[in-house]
Amino acid sequence: MPSIISVAEASPKHVVDQNEVMNFARDLFSESYKDIERLLKVFQNGQIEKRHFAKDLNWFKKDHTFQEKNDAYIECAVELGAEAIKACLTSKEFLAEDIPFEEIDAIFTISSTGIATPSIEARIMNILPFSEYTKRIPIWGLGCAGGASGLARAYEYCLAYPKAKVLVLAIELCSLTFQRNDYSKSNLVGTSLFADGVACVLVTGDEGKPPKLIKESAPRVIATQSTTMKHSSDVMGWDVKNEGLYVIFSRDIPSIVEKWLKPNALGFLENNHIKLEQITHFIAHPGGRKVIEAYQESLDFIPEMTETSLQVLKEYGNMSSSTILYVLRRFMHSGKKGDIGLAAALGPGFSSELLLLEWS
């Protein structure tokens, strides 16, 4: 089965404390809400301590056109994407020797927070020495589920081409979608939650020359499952307007997780002859504190099972598709031979992406 060999991150340089963002939101929203102080508790209750943004906080105090935001997205995505790829292929955490760029057969680029044609990986290929024959598979619009979905598609590619080395590059600059004149509660919640981050993962087939690893074991992808709930397109996503992307973020997401995820996950595990009690690592996309609590409630997990996801949320916020790859990197360190992991992420559609992993 295809294996996950290396994971690396690239975070924007602007680090913003959650209290700074809360004060920014207070100034912005106070005239629209008489109970602003009550609503601002979402900044503290979410347990996020800091986030990384593509621009400093002063940049968001001014209006910017859709073009200005998207130009900033492309510039930052190329810079951070190249940084994450280089870190992944030269990782001193996971690789005993560097992987040449020319050996990469395909790049899956995942994003939902900006638009680029040519796509971001094509622009990066002008900076880094990839083969001109490297296949490009840009995937747009999967939101928070995109990182897990990218891993699943890379797994399928390596099943079809078992000698392949494939990159999954998740690029999300959520802050650049911020709408200064949107006074909806969805925007307020989004302002308290979303952040920027890039991650890159190397996935390899099992018939090629195996890379030399530092650690004794690495997770293999055993199975995947994609599920889309019918008639649920209003749960999360973007509303595209002249000024750019406006967030759609239903308050019902935690309750949907709690009711819908368990039968979905249990069916997936049963089809692969695995019981929930056998899961050693729960690699969950931390959509927010309430979503993490809904995972625990739905799957009867003890808090320790979601501790890593919560820690990533505290340090980075919700970086959409990139976030689960940040979580995965931490489990790459703690996983041992024979461990079984369940990766889960939810996104627009409303949809879920599940992966079953085994360390070997």
mmCIF file of C-alpha atoms in Angstrom:
data_model
loop_
_atom_site.group_PDB
_atom_site.id
_atom_site.type_symbol
_atom_site.label_atom_id
_atom_site.label_comp_id
_atom_site.label_asym_id
_atom_site.label_seq_id
_atom_site.Cartn_x
_atom_site.Cartn_y
_atom_site.Cartn_z
ATOM 1 C CA MET A 1 0.000 0.000 0.000
ATOM 2 C CA PRO A 2 1.190 3.581 -0.635
ATOM 3 C CA SER A 3 3.032 5.210 2.277
ATOM 4 C CA ILE A 4 3.194 8.716 3.724
ATOM 5 C CA ILE A 5 6.909 9.412 3.897
ATOM 6 C CA SER A 6 7.417 13.072 4.820
ATOM 7 C CA VAL A 7 5.361 16.077 5.948
ATOM 8 C CA ALA A 8 6.458 19.704 6.193
ATOM 9 C CA GLU A 9 4.832 23.038 7.004
ATOM 10 C CA ALA A 10 5.316 26.646 5.917
ATOM 11 C CA SER A 11 3.584 29.370 7.927
ATOM 12 C CA PRO A 12 3.367 33.083 7.058
ATOM 13 C CA LYS A 13 5.665 35.371 9.045
ATOM 14 C CA HIS A 14 2.936 37.559 10.557
ATOM 15 C CA VAL A 15 2.008 36.027 13.913
ATOM 16 C CA VAL A 16 -1.065 37.537 15.563
ATOM 17 C CA ASP A 17 -2.188 36.997 19.147
ATOM 18 C CA GLN A 18 -5.878 36.106 19.533
ATOM 19 C CA ASN A 19 -6.481 39.099 21.807
ATOM 20 C CA GLU A 20 -5.192 41.401 19.069
ATOM 21 C CA VAL A 21 -7.705 39.983 16.606
ATOM 22 C CA MET A 22 -10.475 40.248 19.193
ATOM 23 C CA ASN A 23 -9.751 43.939 19.709
ATOM 24 C CA PHE A 24 -9.704 44.409 15.939
ATOM 25 C CA ALA A 25 -13.128 42.736 15.694
ATOM 26 C CA ARG A 26 -14.481 44.833 18.559
ATOM 27 C CA ASP A 27 -13.618 48.030 16.677
ATOM 28 C CA LEU A 28 -15.103 46.650 13.462
ATOM 29 C CA PHE A 29 -18.337 45.095 14.717
ATOM 30 C CA SER A 30 -19.263 47.204 17.763
ATOM 31 C CA GLU A 31 -21.615 49.531 15.859
ATOM 32 C CA SER A 32 -23.492 46.584 14.316
ATOM 33 C CA TYR A 33 -24.082 44.592 17.526
ATOM 34 C CA LYS A 34 -25.331 46.017 20.820
ATOM 35 C CA ASP A 35 -24.220 42.802 22.549
ATOM 36 C CA ILE A 36 -20.742 42.818 20.990
ATOM 37 C CA GLU A 37 -18.972 41.861 24.239
ATOM 38 C CA ARG A 38 -21.092 38.726 24.548
ATOM 39 C CA LEU A 39 -20.411 37.791 20.928
ATOM 40 C CA LEU A 40 -16.679 38.410 21.321
ATOM 41 C CA LYS A 41 -16.508 35.512 23.780
ATOM 42 C CA VAL A 42 -16.202 33.290 20.701
ATOM 43 C CA PHE A 43 -12.584 34.485 20.467
ATOM 44 C CA GLN A 44 -11.802 33.188 23.954
ATOM 45 C CA ASN A 45 -14.040 30.119 23.980
ATOM 46 C CA GLY A 46 -12.424 28.753 20.823
ATOM 47 C CA GLN A 47 -9.150 28.210 22.775
ATOM 48 C CA ILE A 48 -7.050 29.604 19.906
ATOM 49 C CA GLU A 49 -3.999 31.448 21.242
ATOM 50 C CA LYS A 50 -2.318 32.714 18.070
ATOM 51 C CA ARG A 51 -2.529 32.511 14.281
ATOM 52 C CA HIS A 52 -0.365 33.212 11.236
ATOM 53 C CA PHE A 53 -1.551 35.687 8.581
ATOM 54 C CA ALA A 54 -0.217 36.505 5.117
ATOM 55 C CA LYS A 55 -0.452 40.237 5.916
ATOM 56 C CA ASP A 56 -0.085 42.238 9.113
ATOM 57 C CA LEU A 57 -3.235 43.286 10.961
ATOM 58 C CA ASN A 58 -3.104 46.865 9.667
ATOM 59 C CA TRP A 59 -3.583 45.568 6.102
ATOM 60 C CA PHE A 60 -7.051 44.296 7.038
ATOM 61 C CA LYS A 61 -8.161 47.685 8.352
ATOM 62 C CA LYS A 62 -8.455 48.967 4.780
ATOM 63 C CA ASP A 63 -10.713 47.913 1.923
ATOM 64 C CA HIS A 64 -9.130 45.789 -0.803
ATOM 65 C CA THR A 65 -10.573 44.730 -4.131
ATOM 66 C CA PHE A 66 -11.022 41.094 -5.074
ATOM 67 C CA GLN A 67 -8.078 41.522 -7.448
ATOM 68 C CA GLU A 68 -5.819 42.913 -4.718
ATOM 69 C CA LYS A 69 -6.691 40.049 -2.406
ATOM 70 C CA ASN A 70 -6.170 37.456 -5.102
ATOM 71 C CA ASP A 71 -2.857 38.969 -6.216
ATOM 72 C CA ALA A 72 -1.693 38.734 -2.612
ATOM 73 C CA TYR A 73 -2.906 35.117 -2.523
ATOM 74 C CA ILE A 74 -0.880 34.149 -5.607
ATOM 75 C CA GLU A 75 2.289 35.874 -4.414
ATOM 76 C CA CYS A 76 2.168 34.348 -0.942
ATOM 77 C CA ALA A 77 0.998 30.912 -2.164
ATOM 78 C CA VAL A 78 3.938 30.569 -4.540
ATOM 79 C CA GLU A 79 6.435 31.665 -1.890
ATOM 80 C CA LEU A 80 5.104 29.447 0.906
ATOM 81 C CA GLY A 81 4.310 26.555 -1.446
ATOM 82 C CA ALA A 82 7.908 26.428 -2.677
ATOM 83 C CA GLU A 83 9.142 26.643 0.921
ATOM 84 C CA ALA A 84 6.928 23.734 2.032
ATOM 85 C CA ILE A 85 7.949 21.542 -0.918
ATOM 86 C CA LYS A 86 11.661 22.088 -0.284
ATOM 87 C CA ALA A 87 11.201 21.354 3.426
ATOM 88 C CA CYS A 88 9.255 18.164 2.642
ATOM 89 C CA LEU A 89 11.803 16.760 0.179
ATOM 90 C CA THR A 90 14.815 17.637 2.350
ATOM 91 C CA SER A 91 13.244 16.894 5.744
ATOM 92 C CA LYS A 92 15.727 16.052 8.485
ATOM 93 C CA GLU A 93 12.814 14.805 10.594
ATOM 94 C CA PHE A 94 11.763 11.966 8.295
ATOM 95 C CA LEU A 95 14.256 11.479 5.446
ATOM 96 C CA ALA A 96 17.785 10.064 5.748
ATOM 97 C CA GLU A 97 18.527 11.464 2.289
ATOM 98 C CA ASP A 98 16.968 14.191 0.155
ATOM 99 C CA ILE A 99 14.458 13.358 -2.572
ATOM 100 C CA PRO A 100 15.358 15.026 -5.920
ATOM 101 C CA PHE A 101 12.660 17.271 -7.374
ATOM 102 C CA GLU A 102 13.021 15.432 -10.693
ATOM 103 C CA GLU A 103 11.778 12.184 -9.093
ATOM 104 C CA ILE A 104 8.337 13.625 -8.302
ATOM 105 C CA ASP A 105 5.779 12.202 -10.729
ATOM 106 C CA ALA A 106 2.741 14.323 -9.781
ATOM 107 C CA ILE A 107 1.673 17.251 -7.626
ATOM 108 C CA PHE A 108 -1.832 17.511 -6.163
ATOM 109 C CA THR A 109 -2.400 21.160 -5.234
ATOM 110 C CA ILE A 110 -5.271 21.737 -2.807
ATOM 111 C CA SER A 111 -6.808 25.152 -2.110
ATOM 112 C CA SER A 112 -10.086 27.012 -1.667
ATOM 113 C CA THR A 113 -8.978 30.528 -0.731
ATOM 114 C CA GLY A 114 -7.719 32.002 -4.002
ATOM 115 C CA ILE A 115 -7.846 31.578 -7.771
ATOM 116 C CA ALA A 116 -4.899 31.071 -10.110
ATOM 117 C CA THR A 117 -4.593 29.983 -13.738
ATOM 118 C CA PRO A 118 -1.911 28.813 -14.402
ATOM 119 C CA SER A 119 -2.342 27.079 -11.067
ATOM 120 C CA ILE A 120 0.068 27.537 -8.174
ATOM 121 C CA GLU A 121 2.132 24.397 -8.758
ATOM 122 C CA ALA A 122 2.825 25.479 -12.366
ATOM 123 C CA ARG A 123 4.244 28.762 -11.050
ATOM 124 C CA ILE A 124 6.309 26.887 -8.458
ATOM 125 C CA MET A 125 7.710 24.641 -11.205
ATOM 126 C CA ASN A 126 9.326 27.770 -12.654
ATOM 127 C CA ILE A 127 11.194 28.228 -9.355
ATOM 128 C CA LEU A 128 12.067 24.665 -8.337
ATOM 129 C CA PRO A 129 13.762 22.131 -10.672
ATOM 130 C CA PHE A 130 10.876 19.704 -11.216
ATOM 131 C CA SER A 131 10.783 17.646 -14.393
ATOM 132 C CA GLU A 132 8.785 19.335 -17.132
ATOM 133 C CA TYR A 133 6.823 16.078 -17.359
ATOM 134 C CA THR A 134 5.548 16.234 -13.772
ATOM 135 C CA LYS A 135 1.783 15.796 -13.779
ATOM 136 C CA ARG A 136 -0.255 18.620 -12.244
ATOM 137 C CA ILE A 137 -3.574 17.976 -10.507
ATOM 138 C CA PRO A 138 -4.988 21.169 -8.954
ATOM 139 C CA ILE A 139 -8.078 20.574 -6.799
ATOM 140 C CA TRP A 140 -10.192 23.556 -5.733
ATOM 141 C CA GLY A 141 -13.241 23.975 -3.508
ATOM 142 C CA LEU A 142 -13.028 21.155 -0.953
ATOM 143 C CA GLY A 143 -12.414 23.546 1.943
ATOM 144 C CA CYS A 144 -11.488 21.938 5.247
ATOM 145 C CA ALA A 145 -11.820 18.423 3.773
ATOM 146 C CA GLY A 146 -9.240 19.165 1.077
ATOM 147 C CA GLY A 147 -6.094 17.990 2.882
ATOM 148 C CA ALA A 148 -7.543 14.560 3.642
ATOM 149 C CA SER A 149 -9.041 14.360 0.163
ATOM 150 C CA GLY A 150 -5.674 15.209 -1.388
ATOM 151 C CA LEU A 151 -4.070 12.347 0.537
ATOM 152 C CA ALA A 152 -6.808 10.005 -0.658
ATOM 153 C CA ARG A 153 -6.352 11.014 -4.304
ATOM 154 C CA ALA A 154 -2.568 10.634 -3.989
ATOM 155 C CA TYR A 155 -3.103 7.151 -2.518
ATOM 156 C CA GLU A 156 -5.251 6.199 -5.508
ATOM 157 C CA TYR A 157 -2.662 7.597 -7.918
ATOM 158 C CA CYS A 158 0.051 5.472 -6.296
ATOM 159 C CA LEU A 159 -2.161 2.402 -6.497
ATOM 160 C CA ALA A 160 -2.432 2.967 -10.239
ATOM 161 C CA TYR A 161 1.275 3.860 -10.556
ATOM 162 C CA PRO A 162 2.994 1.929 -7.749
ATOM 163 C CA LYS A 163 6.467 3.276 -8.590
ATOM 164 C CA ALA A 164 5.324 6.897 -8.265
ATOM 165 C CA LYS A 165 6.388 9.610 -5.843
ATOM 166 C CA VAL A 166 3.607 12.160 -5.364
ATOM 167 C CA LEU A 167 3.285 15.464 -3.499
ATOM 168 C CA VAL A 168 0.135 16.756 -1.842
ATOM 169 C CA LEU A 169 0.472 20.531 -1.459
ATOM 170 C CA ALA A 170 -2.256 22.238 0.601
ATOM 171 C CA ILE A 171 -2.247 26.045 0.389
ATOM 172 C CA GLU A 172 -4.799 28.065 2.345
ATOM 173 C CA LEU A 173 -4.648 31.812 2.984
ATOM 174 C CA CYS A 174 -8.015 32.206 4.662
ATOM 175 C CA SER A 175 -7.261 35.665 6.023
ATOM 176 C CA LEU A 176 -7.126 37.126 2.506
ATOM 177 C CA THR A 177 -10.821 36.304 2.053
ATOM 178 C CA PHE A 178 -11.747 38.563 5.003
ATOM 179 C CA GLN A 179 -14.617 40.954 4.253
ATOM 180 C CA ARG A 180 -14.265 44.136 6.301
ATOM 181 C CA ASN A 181 -17.811 45.282 5.512
ATOM 182 C CA ASP A 182 -19.542 41.974 6.169
ATOM 183 C CA TYR A 183 -21.246 42.296 9.569
ATOM 184 C CA SER A 184 -22.779 38.823 9.606
ATOM 185 C CA LYS A 185 -22.241 36.465 12.538
ATOM 186 C CA SER A 186 -20.644 33.970 10.122
ATOM 187 C CA ASN A 187 -17.966 36.542 9.358
ATOM 188 C CA LEU A 188 -17.478 37.266 13.053
ATOM 189 C CA VAL A 189 -17.036 33.550 13.785
ATOM 190 C CA GLY A 190 -14.732 33.191 10.782
ATOM 191 C CA THR A 191 -12.646 36.120 12.006
ATOM 192 C CA SER A 192 -12.182 34.328 15.336
ATOM 193 C CA LEU A 193 -11.233 31.013 13.765
ATOM 194 C CA PHE A 194 -9.569 30.955 10.352
ATOM 195 C CA ALA A 195 -5.870 31.404 9.616
ATOM 196 C CA ASP A 196 -3.191 30.844 6.981
ATOM 197 C CA GLY A 197 -0.876 27.900 6.483
ATOM 198 C CA VAL A 198 0.730 25.653 3.876
ATOM 199 C CA ALA A 199 1.716 21.998 4.161
ATOM 200 C CA CYS A 200 3.301 19.467 1.833
ATOM 201 C CA VAL A 201 3.211 15.650 2.047
ATOM 202 C CA LEU A 202 5.238 13.060 0.141
ATOM 203 C CA VAL A 203 3.336 9.872 -0.739
ATOM 204 C CA THR A 204 5.090 6.947 -2.437
ATOM 205 C CA GLY A 205 3.962 3.739 -4.109
ATOM 206 C CA ASP A 206 5.275 0.407 -2.880
ATOM 207 C CA GLU A 207 7.115 -0.751 -5.999
ATOM 208 C CA GLY A 208 9.560 2.119 -6.470
ATOM 209 C CA LYS A 209 12.962 2.473 -4.854
ATOM 210 C CA PRO A 210 12.071 3.071 -1.189
ATOM 211 C CA PRO A 211 13.384 6.330 0.285
ATOM 212 C CA LYS A 212 15.761 5.994 3.223
ATOM 213 C CA LEU A 213 13.906 6.981 6.366
ATOM 214 C CA ILE A 214 15.073 8.222 9.743
ATOM 215 C CA LYS A 215 12.227 6.612 11.669
ATOM 216 C CA GLU A 216 11.612 2.875 11.850
ATOM 217 C CA SER A 217 8.052 3.063 10.583
ATOM 218 C CA ALA A 218 5.780 5.240 8.455
ATOM 219 C CA PRO A 219 1.987 5.225 7.965
ATOM 220 C CA ARG A 220 0.609 3.318 5.002
ATOM 221 C CA VAL A 221 -2.806 4.231 3.622
ATOM 222 C CA ILE A 222 -5.018 1.145 3.785
ATOM 223 C CA ALA A 223 -8.358 2.533 2.603
ATOM 224 C CA THR A 224 -10.277 5.765 2.017
ATOM 225 C CA GLN A 225 -13.901 6.868 1.911
ATOM 226 C CA SER A 226 -15.544 10.035 0.576
ATOM 227 C CA THR A 227 -19.118 10.822 1.625
ATOM 228 C CA THR A 228 -21.355 13.728 0.613
ATOM 229 C CA MET A 229 -24.574 14.520 2.463
ATOM 230 C CA LYS A 230 -27.406 15.314 0.074
ATOM 231 C CA HIS A 231 -29.062 18.746 0.159
ATOM 232 C CA SER A 232 -26.493 20.237 2.537
ATOM 233 C CA SER A 233 -24.788 22.836 0.352
ATOM 234 C CA ASP A 234 -25.793 25.630 2.755
ATOM 235 C CA VAL A 235 -23.766 24.223 5.688
ATOM 236 C CA MET A 236 -20.412 25.735 4.712
ATOM 237 C CA GLY A 237 -18.667 27.241 1.716
ATOM 238 C CA TRP A 238 -18.300 30.561 -0.097
ATOM 239 C CA ASP A 239 -20.830 33.053 -1.375
ATOM 240 C CA VAL A 240 -19.061 34.691 -4.334
ATOM 241 C CA LYS A 241 -19.776 38.423 -4.674
ATOM 242 C CA ASN A 242 -18.172 41.395 -6.392
ATOM 243 C CA GLU A 243 -15.884 42.034 -3.411
ATOM 244 C CA GLY A 244 -14.697 38.426 -3.218
ATOM 245 C CA LEU A 245 -15.497 35.359 -1.135
ATOM 246 C CA TYR A 246 -18.008 35.619 1.728
ATOM 247 C CA VAL A 247 -17.936 32.807 4.259
ATOM 248 C CA ILE A 248 -20.924 30.493 4.764
ATOM 249 C CA PHE A 249 -20.588 28.865 8.153
ATOM 250 C CA SER A 250 -23.609 27.183 9.766
ATOM 251 C CA ARG A 251 -23.933 27.121 13.545
ATOM 252 C CA ASP A 252 -25.296 23.562 13.159
ATOM 253 C CA ILE A 253 -21.925 22.073 12.126
ATOM 254 C CA PRO A 254 -21.075 20.588 15.574
ATOM 255 C CA SER A 255 -24.498 18.905 15.859
ATOM 256 C CA ILE A 256 -24.210 17.596 12.286
ATOM 257 C CA VAL A 257 -20.805 16.128 13.151
ATOM 258 C CA GLU A 258 -22.195 14.470 16.254
ATOM 259 C CA LYS A 259 -25.160 12.853 14.477
ATOM 260 C CA TRP A 260 -23.641 12.072 11.075
ATOM 261 C CA LEU A 261 -19.988 11.181 11.633
ATOM 262 C CA LYS A 262 -20.391 8.120 13.861
ATOM 263 C CA PRO A 263 -22.436 5.911 11.481
ATOM 264 C CA ASN A 264 -20.272 7.114 8.613
ATOM 265 C CA ALA A 265 -17.004 6.279 10.406
ATOM 266 C CA LEU A 266 -18.230 3.007 11.893
ATOM 267 C CA GLY A 267 -19.438 1.805 8.497
ATOM 268 C CA PHE A 268 -16.067 2.661 6.976
ATOM 269 C CA LEU A 269 -14.178 0.776 9.695
ATOM 270 C CA GLU A 270 -16.521 -2.219 9.519
ATOM 271 C CA ASN A 271 -15.996 -2.485 5.759
ATOM 272 C CA ASN A 272 -12.275 -2.723 6.486
ATOM 273 C CA HIS A 273 -12.673 -5.180 9.395
ATOM 274 C CA ILE A 274 -11.459 -2.708 12.011
ATOM 275 C CA LYS A 275 -13.165 -1.908 15.319
ATOM 276 C CA LEU A 276 -13.218 1.580 16.787
ATOM 277 C CA GLU A 277 -11.317 0.316 19.852
ATOM 278 C CA GLN A 278 -8.388 -0.642 17.614
ATOM 279 C CA ILE A 279 -7.773 2.976 16.584
ATOM 280 C CA THR A 280 -4.544 4.192 18.180
ATOM 281 C CA HIS A 281 -4.392 7.650 16.577
ATOM 282 C CA PHE A 282 -7.272 9.932 15.605
ATOM 283 C CA ILE A 283 -5.898 12.382 13.042
ATOM 284 C CA ALA A 284 -8.774 14.847 13.037
ATOM 285 C CA HIS A 285 -9.065 18.140 11.221
ATOM 286 C CA PRO A 286 -9.727 20.613 14.056
ATOM 287 C CA GLY A 287 -12.553 22.661 12.586
ATOM 288 C CA GLY A 288 -12.993 24.402 15.937
ATOM 289 C CA ARG A 289 -13.236 23.570 19.629
ATOM 290 C CA LYS A 290 -16.916 22.605 19.371
ATOM 291 C CA VAL A 291 -16.176 20.379 16.382
ATOM 292 C CA ILE A 292 -13.419 18.616 18.335
ATOM 293 C CA GLU A 293 -15.837 18.088 21.230
ATOM 294 C CA ALA A 294 -18.400 16.725 18.762
ATOM 295 C CA TYR A 295 -15.788 14.221 17.522
ATOM 296 C CA GLN A 296 -15.263 13.059 21.100
ATOM 297 C CA GLU A 297 -18.979 12.787 21.804
ATOM 298 C CA SER A 298 -19.821 11.069 18.542
ATOM 299 C CA LEU A 299 -17.044 8.471 18.594
ATOM 300 C CA ASP A 300 -16.832 8.036 22.399
ATOM 301 C CA PHE A 301 -13.178 9.059 22.357
ATOM 302 C CA ILE A 302 -11.356 10.127 25.499
ATOM 303 C CA PRO A 303 -9.953 13.703 25.346
ATOM 304 C CA GLU A 304 -6.418 12.386 24.793
ATOM 305 C CA MET A 305 -7.461 11.121 21.344
ATOM 306 C CA THR A 306 -8.072 14.690 20.142
ATOM 307 C CA GLU A 307 -5.316 16.374 22.158
ATOM 308 C CA THR A 308 -2.995 16.781 19.154
ATOM 309 C CA SER A 309 -5.722 18.322 17.004
ATOM 310 C CA LEU A 310 -6.627 20.737 19.795
ATOM 311 C CA GLN A 311 -2.983 21.736 20.209
ATOM 312 C CA VAL A 312 -2.677 22.544 16.483
ATOM 313 C CA LEU A 313 -5.877 24.597 16.729
ATOM 314 C CA LYS A 314 -4.445 26.535 19.693
ATOM 315 C CA GLU A 315 -1.176 27.317 17.919
ATOM 316 C CA TYR A 316 -2.406 27.909 14.353
ATOM 317 C CA GLY A 317 -6.212 28.224 14.208
ATOM 318 C CA ASN A 318 -8.221 26.603 11.420
ATOM 319 C CA MET A 319 -6.151 26.735 8.219
ATOM 320 C CA SER A 320 -8.804 24.925 6.174
ATOM 321 C CA SER A 321 -7.327 22.035 4.142
ATOM 322 C CA SER A 322 -3.784 22.480 5.472
ATOM 323 C CA THR A 323 -4.703 21.918 9.113
ATOM 324 C CA ILE A 324 -5.055 18.130 9.087
ATOM 325 C CA LEU A 325 -1.595 17.865 7.512
ATOM 326 C CA TYR A 326 -0.165 19.851 10.437
ATOM 327 C CA VAL A 327 -1.880 17.319 12.727
ATOM 328 C CA LEU A 328 -0.574 14.416 10.631
ATOM 329 C CA ARG A 329 3.025 15.647 10.942
ATOM 330 C CA ARG A 330 2.821 15.391 14.724
ATOM 331 C CA PHE A 331 1.444 11.842 14.549
ATOM 332 C CA MET A 332 4.300 10.927 12.195
ATOM 333 C CA HIS A 333 6.553 11.389 15.229
ATOM 334 C CA SER A 334 4.451 9.483 17.763
ATOM 335 C CA GLY A 335 3.275 6.585 15.569
ATOM 336 C CA LYS A 336 4.892 3.160 16.071
ATOM 337 C CA LYS A 337 4.908 -0.020 14.045
ATOM 338 C CA GLY A 338 1.517 -1.737 14.232
ATOM 339 C CA ASP A 339 -0.419 1.415 15.222
ATOM 340 C CA ILE A 340 -3.682 2.103 13.390
ATOM 341 C CA GLY A 341 -4.868 5.616 12.636
ATOM 342 C CA LEU A 342 -8.132 7.127 11.455
ATOM 343 C CA ALA A 343 -7.867 10.457 9.637
ATOM 344 C CA ALA A 344 -11.048 12.532 9.336
ATOM 345 C CA ALA A 345 -11.923 15.894 7.833
ATOM 346 C CA LEU A 346 -15.215 17.611 6.985
ATOM 347 C CA GLY A 347 -15.868 20.197 4.308
ATOM 348 C CA PRO A 348 -18.342 21.873 1.952
ATOM 349 C CA GLY A 349 -20.818 19.621 0.298
ATOM 350 C CA PHE A 350 -21.473 18.848 3.214
ATOM 351 C CA SER A 351 -18.859 16.100 3.040
ATOM 352 C CA SER A 352 -16.422 13.935 4.931
ATOM 353 C CA GLU A 353 -13.144 12.343 3.949
ATOM 354 C CA LEU A 354 -11.849 9.352 5.914
ATOM 355 C CA LEU A 355 -8.533 7.509 5.647
ATOM 356 C CA LEU A 356 -7.411 4.354 7.433
ATOM 357 C CA LEU A 357 -3.676 4.272 8.197
ATOM 358 C CA GLU A 358 -1.331 1.589 9.527
ATOM 359 C CA TRP A 359 2.251 2.178 10.661
ATOM 360 C CA SER A 360 4.642 -0.411 9.240
#
